[in-house]
């Protein structure tokens, strides 16, 4: 083939690729939705974010603030057209009032054939999701959390023991600790115990298999990150080629962990107050309820159970540790808040009169709740939530005016971090002020302006468990130590965070000073 012909074919291929990369970029303009001009293939996402040199967090806040006079705005993520809603009344319509038109998440990764993704609660759609949600809800009641508190508290004790051992090791009265690693290990151990029914101590056995596997699942770097991008860009091609996000070795590990535990417990009639037991109960109740049913909803399979256990791990591993990191950082930056929290903790200890700390005592702590609520307001671990439109829909404001035409299959996003940092809802939003959530002030907060766990029926089902984990370890840490600035403490979190992860480049270094009894 002549060189000229090769060059012509190459030019045609490049042209066709270009046309494909920009083929959806007319959508927002056609519907009159404000947006910035996209870059071919990349869309509106700054390439610096993809390279880890700029922050996705700041990008989402910046887009939200740029359209303060609009109820909605658009962002092209690669080739995908995403509609962001910033008006609270419209968020209520999409997330609650007209939920039947927006019932599902965008689960491109879950549609790829990986069971632990496709059968997990977050990926399930329509009636399958409703059935699974109804089956799982009883597992997260207050009484069930009270049972699991014991398991979480055991992990907290091990974490506090580690800090004390580090202090003794340096022969000093204080020690600097990097808290992202610390809280990740605690979260790992808590999930291992509460979700999978196994006991590990990642502070002593720092390279245990459960911890290694968990890091492999939750750290989206290298090849996994590339595959995740391709799943978002060309999900049908990835499914056709049977390319999975995660190595079969990882999936087999979780499979054996859960299925073997279930069989052993069933055979020996072992009861442990953890997620596997609660899911086994849910499975039994579901099958009894649907004993006379036929079809796809008639059974709750072992794969269904495995998917939920794995989801609790993936969903809780990074989000809980991130919440803990930001909460601890705000406590060292705001010593008056830390001191007041310590006073409430002492009052709680005194009220126990020598009895062990328990779930009911934790739930009575008002200032603790205010502190964690404000941390989740300022630093929500999940900065966006999404819905997929299931039918053509006219999005109208309360006066009946048409805001936009939403088409079946459209991606709808709620920019949680933008709303949480909006001075219209939270004066001086960059300030850490737990008083926003006092008993008096909380009633003034629009519920749609505070969405750390999502909105409507699709909000996080495990929020009670997550809050219990966060509050329990913060309780014990502040009871035993004062958290103060270390030499390597990050000076400005917002400016130091880059890429998609909520981690500053200096990480979360803090100094722990033992309290004198």
Short mmCIF file of C-alpha atoms in Angstrom, two decimals:
data_model
loop_
_atom_site.label_atom_id
_atom_site.label_comp_id
_atom_site.label_asym_id
_atom_site.label_seq_id
_atom_site.Cartn_x
_atom_site.Cartn_y
_atom_site.Cartn_z
CA UNK A 1 0.00 0.00 0.00
CA UNK A 2 1.39 3.37 -1.01
CA UNK A 3 2.38 5.83 1.66
CA UNK A 4 -0.24 8.29 0.39
CA UNK A 5 -3.01 5.74 0.88
CA UNK A 6 -1.80 4.99 4.40
CA UNK A 7 -1.80 8.68 5.25
CA UNK A 8 -5.30 9.09 3.81
CA UNK A 9 -6.62 6.15 5.83
CA UNK A 10 -4.91 7.52 8.93
CA UNK A 11 -6.42 10.97 8.34
CA UNK A 12 -9.90 9.43 7.90
CA UNK A 13 -9.46 7.40 11.11
CA UNK A 14 -8.39 10.49 13.04
CA UNK A 15 -11.33 12.46 11.62
CA UNK A 16 -13.84 9.73 12.51
CA UNK A 17 -12.38 9.44 16.00
CA UNK A 18 -12.69 13.20 16.42
CA UNK A 19 -16.32 13.17 15.24
CA UNK A 20 -17.08 10.32 17.65
CA UNK A 21 -15.38 12.14 20.56
CA UNK A 22 -17.52 15.27 20.08
CA UNK A 23 -20.74 13.59 18.91
CA UNK A 24 -22.63 14.32 22.14
CA UNK A 25 -21.41 17.87 22.71
CA UNK A 26 -24.51 19.45 21.18
CA UNK A 27 -26.91 18.14 23.85
CA UNK A 28 -26.58 20.89 26.47
CA UNK A 29 -26.68 23.66 23.87
CA UNK A 30 -29.75 22.17 22.23
CA UNK A 31 -31.58 22.22 25.56
CA UNK A 32 -30.42 25.65 26.66
CA UNK A 33 -28.52 24.36 29.68
CA UNK A 34 -25.60 26.63 30.66
CA UNK A 35 -22.15 25.04 30.37
CA UNK A 36 -18.59 25.67 29.27
CA UNK A 37 -17.31 24.72 25.83
CA UNK A 38 -15.92 21.17 26.08
CA UNK A 39 -12.55 19.88 24.88
CA UNK A 40 -12.78 16.95 22.43
CA UNK A 41 -12.86 13.59 24.24
CA UNK A 42 -11.96 15.17 27.61
CA UNK A 43 -15.08 17.32 27.96
CA UNK A 44 -15.00 19.93 30.71
CA UNK A 45 -12.76 17.98 33.10
CA UNK A 46 -9.40 19.70 33.43
CA UNK A 47 -6.58 17.42 32.28
CA UNK A 48 -4.62 18.55 35.35
CA UNK A 49 -7.19 16.68 37.46
CA UNK A 50 -6.57 13.49 35.50
CA UNK A 51 -2.84 13.96 36.03
CA UNK A 52 -3.28 14.58 39.76
CA UNK A 53 -2.09 18.19 39.55
CA UNK A 54 -5.44 19.82 40.29
CA UNK A 55 -8.37 18.95 42.52
CA UNK A 56 -11.68 17.43 41.40
CA UNK A 57 -13.07 18.70 44.70
CA UNK A 58 -12.29 22.34 43.82
CA UNK A 59 -13.52 21.77 40.27
CA UNK A 60 -16.98 20.68 41.47
CA UNK A 61 -17.19 23.58 43.93
CA UNK A 62 -16.02 26.00 41.23
CA UNK A 63 -18.62 24.83 38.70
CA UNK A 64 -21.36 25.10 41.33
CA UNK A 65 -20.33 28.64 42.25
CA UNK A 66 -19.95 29.71 38.60
CA UNK A 67 -23.65 29.13 37.95
CA UNK A 68 -25.13 30.70 41.09
CA UNK A 69 -27.82 32.40 39.02
CA UNK A 70 -28.91 29.14 37.39
CA UNK A 71 -31.04 26.33 38.79
CA UNK A 72 -29.11 23.76 36.77
CA UNK A 73 -25.93 23.59 34.69
CA UNK A 74 -24.11 21.05 32.60
CA UNK A 75 -20.70 19.39 32.63
CA UNK A 76 -19.29 17.11 29.96
CA UNK A 77 -17.26 14.32 31.57
CA UNK A 78 -15.34 12.91 28.65
CA UNK A 79 -18.20 12.19 26.21
CA UNK A 80 -20.92 11.94 28.84
CA UNK A 81 -23.36 14.78 29.29
CA UNK A 82 -24.06 15.38 33.00
CA UNK A 83 -26.75 17.72 34.29
CA UNK A 84 -26.04 19.18 37.72
CA UNK A 85 -28.92 20.48 39.84
CA UNK A 86 -28.15 23.24 42.35
CA UNK A 87 -31.73 24.33 43.19
CA UNK A 88 -32.97 22.56 46.34
CA UNK A 89 -36.60 22.36 45.19
CA UNK A 90 -35.54 20.66 41.98
CA UNK A 91 -33.30 18.29 43.95
CA UNK A 92 -36.36 17.36 46.00
CA UNK A 93 -38.34 16.67 42.81
CA UNK A 94 -35.65 14.42 41.34
CA UNK A 95 -34.56 12.70 44.56
CA UNK A 96 -37.89 12.34 46.36
CA UNK A 97 -41.14 13.55 44.77
CA UNK A 98 -40.56 12.07 41.32
CA UNK A 99 -38.28 9.28 42.47
CA UNK A 100 -40.02 6.77 40.18
CA UNK A 101 -38.63 8.68 37.19
CA UNK A 102 -35.12 8.81 38.73
CA UNK A 103 -34.87 5.54 40.68
CA UNK A 104 -31.39 4.31 39.75
CA UNK A 105 -27.72 5.17 39.93
CA UNK A 106 -25.48 5.15 36.88
CA UNK A 107 -23.80 1.77 37.31
CA UNK A 108 -21.67 1.32 34.21
CA UNK A 109 -19.11 -0.57 36.30
CA UNK A 110 -21.85 -2.73 37.79
CA UNK A 111 -23.17 -3.64 34.34
CA UNK A 112 -19.88 -5.22 33.34
CA UNK A 113 -20.68 -8.70 34.61
CA UNK A 114 -18.72 -8.60 37.89
CA UNK A 115 -21.16 -10.14 40.35
CA UNK A 116 -19.99 -8.29 43.43
CA UNK A 117 -20.63 -5.02 41.57
CA UNK A 118 -23.71 -5.83 39.50
CA UNK A 119 -25.63 -7.48 42.35
CA UNK A 120 -24.72 -4.94 45.01
CA UNK A 121 -27.42 -2.64 46.34
CA UNK A 122 -25.92 0.47 44.78
CA UNK A 123 -25.96 -1.09 41.28
CA UNK A 124 -29.32 -2.85 41.42
CA UNK A 125 -32.15 -1.20 39.53
CA UNK A 126 -35.91 -0.75 39.89
CA UNK A 127 -37.77 -3.69 41.46
CA UNK A 128 -34.59 -5.66 42.13
CA UNK A 129 -33.27 -2.72 44.13
CA UNK A 130 -36.55 -2.31 46.05
CA UNK A 131 -36.62 -5.97 47.01
CA UNK A 132 -33.01 -5.94 48.19
CA UNK A 133 -33.39 -2.63 50.03
CA UNK A 134 -36.45 -3.92 51.89
CA UNK A 135 -34.58 -7.11 52.78
CA UNK A 136 -31.51 -5.26 54.09
CA UNK A 137 -33.19 -2.41 55.99
CA UNK A 138 -33.88 -4.48 59.15
CA UNK A 139 -30.12 -5.13 59.40
CA UNK A 140 -29.49 -1.45 60.15
CA UNK A 141 -31.98 -0.72 62.92
CA UNK A 142 -30.89 0.75 66.25
CA UNK A 143 -31.14 -2.64 67.95
CA UNK A 144 -28.82 -4.23 65.37
CA UNK A 145 -26.36 -1.34 65.69
CA UNK A 146 -26.37 -1.87 69.45
CA UNK A 147 -25.25 -5.45 68.85
CA UNK A 148 -22.49 -4.47 66.42
CA UNK A 149 -21.23 -1.69 68.69
CA UNK A 150 -19.41 -4.32 70.73
CA UNK A 151 -17.44 -5.42 67.67
CA UNK A 152 -16.58 -1.85 66.66
CA UNK A 153 -15.52 -0.96 70.19
CA UNK A 154 -13.12 -3.91 70.27
CA UNK A 155 -11.40 -2.54 67.16
CA UNK A 156 -11.24 0.92 68.72
CA UNK A 157 -9.49 -0.47 71.80
CA UNK A 158 -6.83 -2.04 69.57
CA UNK A 159 -6.37 1.28 67.74
CA UNK A 160 -5.91 3.22 71.00
CA UNK A 161 -3.49 0.56 72.26
CA UNK A 162 -1.43 1.13 69.12
CA UNK A 163 -1.13 4.87 69.82
CA UNK A 164 -0.03 4.13 73.38
CA UNK A 165 2.55 1.62 72.13
CA UNK A 166 3.93 4.22 69.69
CA UNK A 167 4.26 6.74 72.51
CA UNK A 168 6.11 4.20 74.64
CA UNK A 169 8.33 3.21 71.72
CA UNK A 170 9.71 6.74 71.28
CA UNK A 171 10.22 7.12 75.00
CA UNK A 172 8.40 10.41 74.94
CA UNK A 173 5.14 11.93 76.13
CA UNK A 174 3.89 12.51 72.62
CA UNK A 175 4.08 11.02 69.14
CA UNK A 176 3.41 12.08 65.55
CA UNK A 177 1.15 9.74 63.58
CA UNK A 178 -0.02 9.82 59.96
CA UNK A 179 -3.76 9.46 60.41
CA UNK A 180 -4.82 8.37 56.93
CA UNK A 181 -2.91 5.14 57.39
CA UNK A 182 -4.09 4.87 61.01
CA UNK A 183 -7.79 5.36 60.27
CA UNK A 184 -7.63 3.13 57.17
CA UNK A 185 -6.28 0.31 59.34
CA UNK A 186 -8.99 0.88 61.95
CA UNK A 187 -11.72 0.98 59.29
CA UNK A 188 -10.30 -2.17 57.72
CA UNK A 189 -10.44 -4.03 61.03
CA UNK A 190 -13.92 -2.72 61.87
CA UNK A 191 -15.31 -3.82 58.50
CA UNK A 192 -13.54 -7.18 58.75
CA UNK A 193 -15.28 -7.76 62.06
CA UNK A 194 -18.71 -6.22 61.43
CA UNK A 195 -19.19 -7.24 57.78
CA UNK A 196 -17.13 -10.39 57.27
CA UNK A 197 -17.03 -11.89 60.73
CA UNK A 198 -13.26 -12.18 61.02
CA UNK A 199 -10.91 -10.58 63.52
CA UNK A 200 -7.72 -8.98 62.28
CA UNK A 201 -5.41 -6.46 63.89
CA UNK A 202 -3.88 -4.37 61.13
CA UNK A 203 -1.82 -2.40 63.65
CA UNK A 204 0.11 -5.50 64.75
CA UNK A 205 -0.14 -7.56 61.56
CA UNK A 206 0.42 -4.66 59.20
CA UNK A 207 0.39 -6.66 55.97
CA UNK A 208 -2.44 -9.11 56.64
CA UNK A 209 -4.29 -10.54 53.65
CA UNK A 210 -7.59 -8.81 54.38
CA UNK A 211 -5.89 -5.41 54.53
CA UNK A 212 -3.87 -6.05 51.34
CA UNK A 213 -6.98 -7.17 49.47
CA UNK A 214 -8.99 -4.23 50.71
CA UNK A 215 -6.35 -1.74 49.57
CA UNK A 216 -6.28 -3.40 46.14
CA UNK A 217 -10.06 -2.98 45.80
CA UNK A 218 -10.30 0.61 47.05
CA UNK A 219 -7.16 2.23 45.65
CA UNK A 220 -8.00 3.29 42.10
CA UNK A 221 -4.50 3.69 40.71
CA UNK A 222 -2.51 2.35 37.77
CA UNK A 223 -4.25 -0.31 35.69
CA UNK A 224 -7.43 -0.28 37.81
CA UNK A 225 -7.79 3.48 37.30
CA UNK A 226 -7.27 3.08 33.55
CA UNK A 227 -9.90 0.34 33.36
CA UNK A 228 -12.31 2.44 35.46
CA UNK A 229 -11.90 5.35 33.00
CA UNK A 230 -12.51 3.03 30.05
CA UNK A 231 -15.60 1.56 31.73
CA UNK A 232 -16.95 5.10 32.00
CA UNK A 233 -15.92 5.96 28.45
CA UNK A 234 -16.81 2.78 26.53
CA UNK A 235 -18.74 0.47 28.93
CA UNK A 236 -20.23 -1.68 26.14
CA UNK A 237 -16.80 -2.37 24.65
CA UNK A 238 -15.38 -3.31 28.05
CA UNK A 239 -18.30 -5.66 28.66
CA UNK A 240 -17.93 -7.19 25.18
CA UNK A 241 -14.22 -7.79 25.77
CA UNK A 242 -14.98 -9.22 29.25
CA UNK A 243 -12.46 -6.87 30.84
CA UNK A 244 -13.06 -6.67 34.58
CA UNK A 245 -12.03 -3.94 36.97
CA UNK A 246 -10.56 -6.32 39.50
CA UNK A 247 -8.43 -9.43 39.38
CA UNK A 248 -10.25 -12.74 39.89
CA UNK A 249 -7.91 -13.45 42.80
CA UNK A 250 -9.46 -10.56 44.74
CA UNK A 251 -13.01 -11.67 44.00
CA UNK A 252 -12.23 -15.28 44.89
CA UNK A 253 -10.80 -14.16 48.23
CA UNK A 254 -14.01 -12.40 49.24
CA UNK A 255 -16.09 -15.25 47.83
CA UNK A 256 -14.38 -17.88 49.95
CA UNK A 257 -14.40 -15.59 52.98
CA UNK A 258 -18.16 -15.06 52.92
CA UNK A 259 -19.51 -18.31 51.49
CA UNK A 260 -17.31 -20.54 53.68
CA UNK A 261 -18.29 -18.53 56.77
CA UNK A 262 -21.98 -18.89 55.93
CA UNK A 263 -21.75 -22.65 55.46
CA UNK A 264 -19.74 -23.13 58.65
CA UNK A 265 -22.14 -21.04 60.72
CA UNK A 266 -25.21 -22.74 59.30
CA UNK A 267 -23.75 -26.19 59.95
CA UNK A 268 -22.62 -25.45 63.52
CA UNK A 269 -25.48 -23.03 64.36
CA UNK A 270 -23.03 -20.24 65.22
CA UNK A 271 -24.45 -16.78 65.84
CA UNK A 272 -22.21 -13.70 65.77
CA UNK A 273 -23.71 -10.18 65.77
CA UNK A 274 -22.14 -9.12 62.46
CA UNK A 275 -23.27 -8.34 58.93
CA UNK A 276 -22.95 -11.90 57.65
CA UNK A 277 -25.37 -13.07 60.36
CA UNK A 278 -27.78 -10.22 59.65
CA UNK A 279 -27.65 -10.93 55.92
CA UNK A 280 -28.20 -14.63 56.54
CA UNK A 281 -31.30 -13.65 58.50
CA UNK A 282 -32.40 -11.33 55.69
CA UNK A 283 -31.83 -14.14 53.17
CA UNK A 284 -33.95 -16.53 55.22
CA UNK A 285 -36.78 -14.02 55.67
CA UNK A 286 -36.69 -13.14 51.98
CA UNK A 287 -36.92 -16.76 50.90
CA UNK A 288 -39.75 -17.47 53.37
CA UNK A 289 -41.64 -14.43 52.10
CA UNK A 290 -41.17 -15.48 48.46
CA UNK A 291 -41.56 -19.22 48.98
CA UNK A 292 -44.44 -19.40 46.52
CA UNK A 293 -42.94 -16.95 44.03
CA UNK A 294 -41.27 -17.72 40.74
CA UNK A 295 -38.94 -15.71 38.55
CA UNK A 296 -36.00 -13.42 39.19
CA UNK A 297 -37.18 -12.17 42.62
CA UNK A 298 -37.91 -15.60 44.07
CA UNK A 299 -34.55 -16.21 45.72
CA UNK A 300 -31.82 -14.44 47.63
CA UNK A 301 -28.68 -16.23 46.43
CA UNK A 302 -25.28 -16.60 48.05
CA UNK A 303 -23.97 -14.31 45.30
CA UNK A 304 -26.49 -11.65 46.38
CA UNK A 305 -25.23 -11.90 49.95
CA UNK A 306 -21.59 -11.80 48.86
CA UNK A 307 -22.27 -8.69 46.77
CA UNK A 308 -23.73 -6.83 49.75
CA UNK A 309 -20.84 -7.75 52.06
CA UNK A 310 -18.34 -6.59 49.46
CA UNK A 311 -20.30 -3.38 48.89
CA UNK A 312 -20.18 -2.57 52.61
CA UNK A 313 -16.43 -2.97 52.42
CA UNK A 314 -15.92 -0.84 49.29
CA UNK A 315 -18.41 1.83 50.39
CA UNK A 316 -17.18 2.05 53.96
CA UNK A 317 -13.42 1.62 53.61
CA UNK A 318 -12.53 5.03 52.18
CA UNK A 319 -15.56 7.07 53.24
CA UNK A 320 -15.28 6.32 56.96
CA UNK A 321 -11.52 6.79 57.06
CA UNK A 322 -11.85 10.07 55.12
CA UNK A 323 -14.49 11.38 57.53
CA UNK A 324 -12.25 10.48 60.48
CA UNK A 325 -9.21 12.19 58.95
CA UNK A 326 -11.05 15.45 58.32
CA UNK A 327 -12.76 15.37 61.73
CA UNK A 328 -9.47 14.85 63.55
CA UNK A 329 -7.84 17.63 61.51
CA UNK A 330 -10.64 20.06 62.33
CA UNK A 331 -10.32 19.19 66.03
CA UNK A 332 -6.61 20.05 66.04
CA UNK A 333 -7.30 23.26 64.09
CA UNK A 334 -10.10 24.22 66.50
CA UNK A 335 -8.86 23.45 70.04
CA UNK A 336 -11.89 25.13 71.63
CA UNK A 337 -14.12 22.59 69.87
CA UNK A 338 -11.84 19.74 70.95
CA UNK A 339 -11.92 20.95 74.56
CA UNK A 340 -15.70 21.17 74.62
CA UNK A 341 -15.99 17.72 73.11
CA UNK A 342 -13.59 16.41 75.75
CA UNK A 343 -15.81 17.90 78.47
CA UNK A 344 -18.84 16.08 77.07
CA UNK A 345 -16.83 12.85 76.91
CA UNK A 346 -15.84 13.25 80.58
CA UNK A 347 -19.47 13.90 81.50
CA UNK A 348 -20.43 10.73 79.65
CA UNK A 349 -17.72 8.73 81.42
CA UNK A 350 -18.94 9.99 84.78
CA UNK A 351 -22.55 9.13 83.94
CA UNK A 352 -21.52 5.54 83.27
CA UNK A 353 -20.40 5.18 86.93
CA UNK A 354 -17.75 2.61 86.11
CA UNK A 355 -19.81 0.68 83.57
CA UNK A 356 -18.35 0.08 80.08
CA UNK A 357 -19.00 2.65 77.38
CA UNK A 358 -22.01 1.54 75.33
CA UNK A 359 -24.11 2.35 72.27
CA UNK A 360 -26.87 4.10 74.22
CA UNK A 361 -24.39 6.42 75.92
CA UNK A 362 -22.87 7.26 72.53
CA UNK A 363 -26.27 8.11 71.05
CA UNK A 364 -26.98 10.59 73.87
CA UNK A 365 -23.91 12.73 73.09
CA UNK A 366 -25.31 15.92 71.52
CA UNK A 367 -22.07 17.82 71.01
CA UNK A 368 -20.38 14.76 69.49
CA UNK A 369 -23.21 14.64 66.98
CA UNK A 370 -22.81 18.36 66.26
CA UNK A 371 -19.07 17.96 65.63
CA UNK A 372 -19.46 14.99 63.27
CA UNK A 373 -22.36 16.67 61.45
CA UNK A 374 -20.29 19.78 60.83
CA UNK A 375 -17.35 17.67 59.66
CA UNK A 376 -19.62 15.91 57.17
CA UNK A 377 -21.00 19.27 56.10
CA UNK A 378 -17.61 20.78 55.39
CA UNK A 379 -15.90 17.61 54.12
CA UNK A 380 -18.49 15.11 52.80
CA UNK A 381 -16.58 11.95 51.78
CA UNK A 382 -18.89 11.58 48.77
CA UNK A 383 -19.00 14.96 47.02
CA UNK A 384 -21.57 14.05 44.33
CA UNK A 385 -24.57 11.77 44.03
CA UNK A 386 -26.28 10.77 40.82
CA UNK A 387 -29.51 9.50 39.25
CA UNK A 388 -30.42 8.20 35.81
CA UNK A 389 -33.61 9.43 34.18
CA UNK A 390 -35.82 6.45 33.29
CA UNK A 391 -38.30 8.32 31.06
CA UNK A 392 -38.53 11.65 29.24
CA UNK A 393 -39.34 14.29 31.85
CA UNK A 394 -40.02 18.02 31.93
CA UNK A 395 -38.14 19.48 34.88
CA UNK A 396 -40.23 22.39 36.16
CA UNK A 397 -39.82 24.78 39.09
CA UNK A 398 -42.51 25.32 41.75
CA UNK A 399 -44.18 27.99 39.58
CA UNK A 400 -44.59 25.49 36.76
CA UNK A 401 -41.92 27.07 34.56
CA UNK A 402 -39.94 24.66 32.40
CA UNK A 403 -36.31 24.53 33.55
CA UNK A 404 -35.10 21.85 31.16
CA UNK A 405 -36.16 18.83 29.15
CA UNK A 406 -34.64 15.69 30.63
CA UNK A 407 -34.39 12.69 28.32
CA UNK A 408 -34.45 9.00 29.17
CA UNK A 409 -30.93 7.90 30.04
CA UNK A 410 -29.69 11.36 31.08
CA UNK A 411 -27.19 11.53 33.95
CA UNK A 412 -28.41 13.81 36.76
CA UNK A 413 -26.00 14.90 39.50
CA UNK A 414 -26.43 16.63 42.85
CA UNK A 415 -23.20 18.55 43.73
CA UNK A 416 -23.24 17.83 47.47
CA UNK A 417 -19.96 19.62 48.23
CA UNK A 418 -21.12 22.75 46.39
CA UNK A 419 -24.36 22.90 48.37
CA UNK A 420 -22.54 22.26 51.66
CA UNK A 421 -20.17 25.16 50.92
CA UNK A 422 -22.88 27.60 49.76
CA UNK A 423 -23.04 30.73 51.97
CA UNK A 424 -26.76 30.99 51.19
CA UNK A 425 -27.29 27.93 53.37
CA UNK A 426 -24.25 28.09 55.63
CA UNK A 427 -22.82 31.56 56.43
CA UNK A 428 -19.01 31.54 56.42
CA UNK A 429 -18.99 27.99 54.97
CA UNK A 430 -15.19 27.63 55.23
CA UNK A 431 -15.43 28.01 59.00
CA UNK A 432 -15.76 24.88 61.14
CA UNK A 433 -18.69 25.65 63.43
CA UNK A 434 -20.53 22.75 65.13
CA UNK A 435 -23.08 25.25 66.48
CA UNK A 436 -24.76 25.13 63.08
CA UNK A 437 -26.12 21.77 64.21
CA UNK A 438 -27.19 22.69 67.74
CA UNK A 439 -30.73 21.75 68.74
CA UNK A 440 -31.87 25.33 68.11
CA UNK A 441 -30.05 25.90 64.82
CA UNK A 442 -30.58 22.47 63.25
CA UNK A 443 -34.30 23.18 62.80
CA UNK A 444 -33.37 26.13 60.57
CA UNK A 445 -31.39 23.96 58.15
CA UNK A 446 -33.16 22.94 54.96
CA UNK A 447 -32.83 19.11 54.89
CA UNK A 448 -32.03 19.31 51.16
CA UNK A 449 -28.99 21.48 51.93
CA UNK A 450 -27.38 18.74 54.07
CA UNK A 451 -26.79 15.54 52.10
CA UNK A 452 -23.69 13.69 53.39
CA UNK A 453 -25.44 10.34 52.85
CA UNK A 454 -27.32 11.21 49.68
CA UNK A 455 -30.96 12.07 49.11
CA UNK A 456 -34.29 10.26 49.12
CA UNK A 457 -34.88 6.49 49.08
CA UNK A 458 -31.44 5.92 47.52
CA UNK A 459 -29.54 7.50 50.40
CA UNK A 460 -26.85 5.38 52.07
CA UNK A 461 -28.42 2.46 53.93
CA UNK A 462 -25.34 2.03 56.14
CA UNK A 463 -25.16 5.56 57.55
CA UNK A 464 -25.95 4.44 61.09
CA UNK A 465 -23.08 1.97 61.08
CA UNK A 466 -20.69 4.54 59.59
CA UNK A 467 -21.63 7.18 62.17
CA UNK A 468 -21.24 4.66 64.99
CA UNK A 469 -17.72 3.78 63.83
CA UNK A 470 -16.72 7.43 63.52
CA UNK A 471 -18.16 8.55 66.85
CA UNK A 472 -16.83 5.56 68.80
CA UNK A 473 -13.19 6.00 67.81
CA UNK A 474 -13.31 9.80 68.15
CA UNK A 475 -14.72 9.28 71.66
CA UNK A 476 -11.83 7.07 72.74
CA UNK A 477 -9.14 9.13 71.04
CA UNK A 478 -10.23 12.42 72.60
CA UNK A 479 -10.77 10.71 75.96
CA UNK A 480 -7.15 9.52 76.01
CA UNK A 481 -5.24 12.07 73.94
CA UNK A 482 -5.07 15.69 72.97
CA UNK A 483 -4.61 16.14 69.22
CA UNK A 484 -2.29 19.02 68.33
CA UNK A 485 -0.43 20.26 65.29
CA UNK A 486 2.66 18.30 64.24
CA UNK A 487 5.61 19.58 62.24
CA UNK A 488 4.25 17.93 59.08
CA UNK A 489 0.59 18.89 59.58
CA UNK A 490 -0.99 20.22 56.40
CA UNK A 491 -1.46 24.00 56.48
CA UNK A 492 -4.31 24.23 53.96
CA UNK A 493 -6.28 21.10 53.12
CA UNK A 494 -8.25 22.57 50.23
CA UNK A 495 -5.15 23.80 48.43
CA UNK A 496 -3.16 20.64 49.08
CA UNK A 497 -5.74 18.12 47.82
CA UNK A 498 -5.29 17.10 44.18
CA UNK A 499 -6.68 14.55 41.75
CA UNK A 500 -9.83 12.62 42.66
CA UNK A 501 -8.79 11.45 46.14
CA UNK A 502 -9.56 13.54 49.22
CA UNK A 503 -6.01 13.33 50.54
CA UNK A 504 -3.60 16.30 50.88
CA UNK A 505 -0.12 15.77 49.50
CA UNK A 506 1.29 16.14 53.04
CA UNK A 507 -1.27 13.55 54.21
CA UNK A 508 -2.80 13.82 57.70
CA UNK A 509 0.03 14.14 60.21
CA UNK A 510 -0.96 14.92 63.81
CA UNK A 511 0.66 14.89 67.21
CA UNK A 512 -0.89 12.88 70.05
CA UNK A 513 -0.33 14.03 73.61
CA UNK A 514 -1.56 11.67 76.37
CA UNK A 515 -4.05 13.24 78.75
CA UNK A 516 -3.09 13.19 82.42
CA UNK A 517 -5.64 11.21 84.42
#
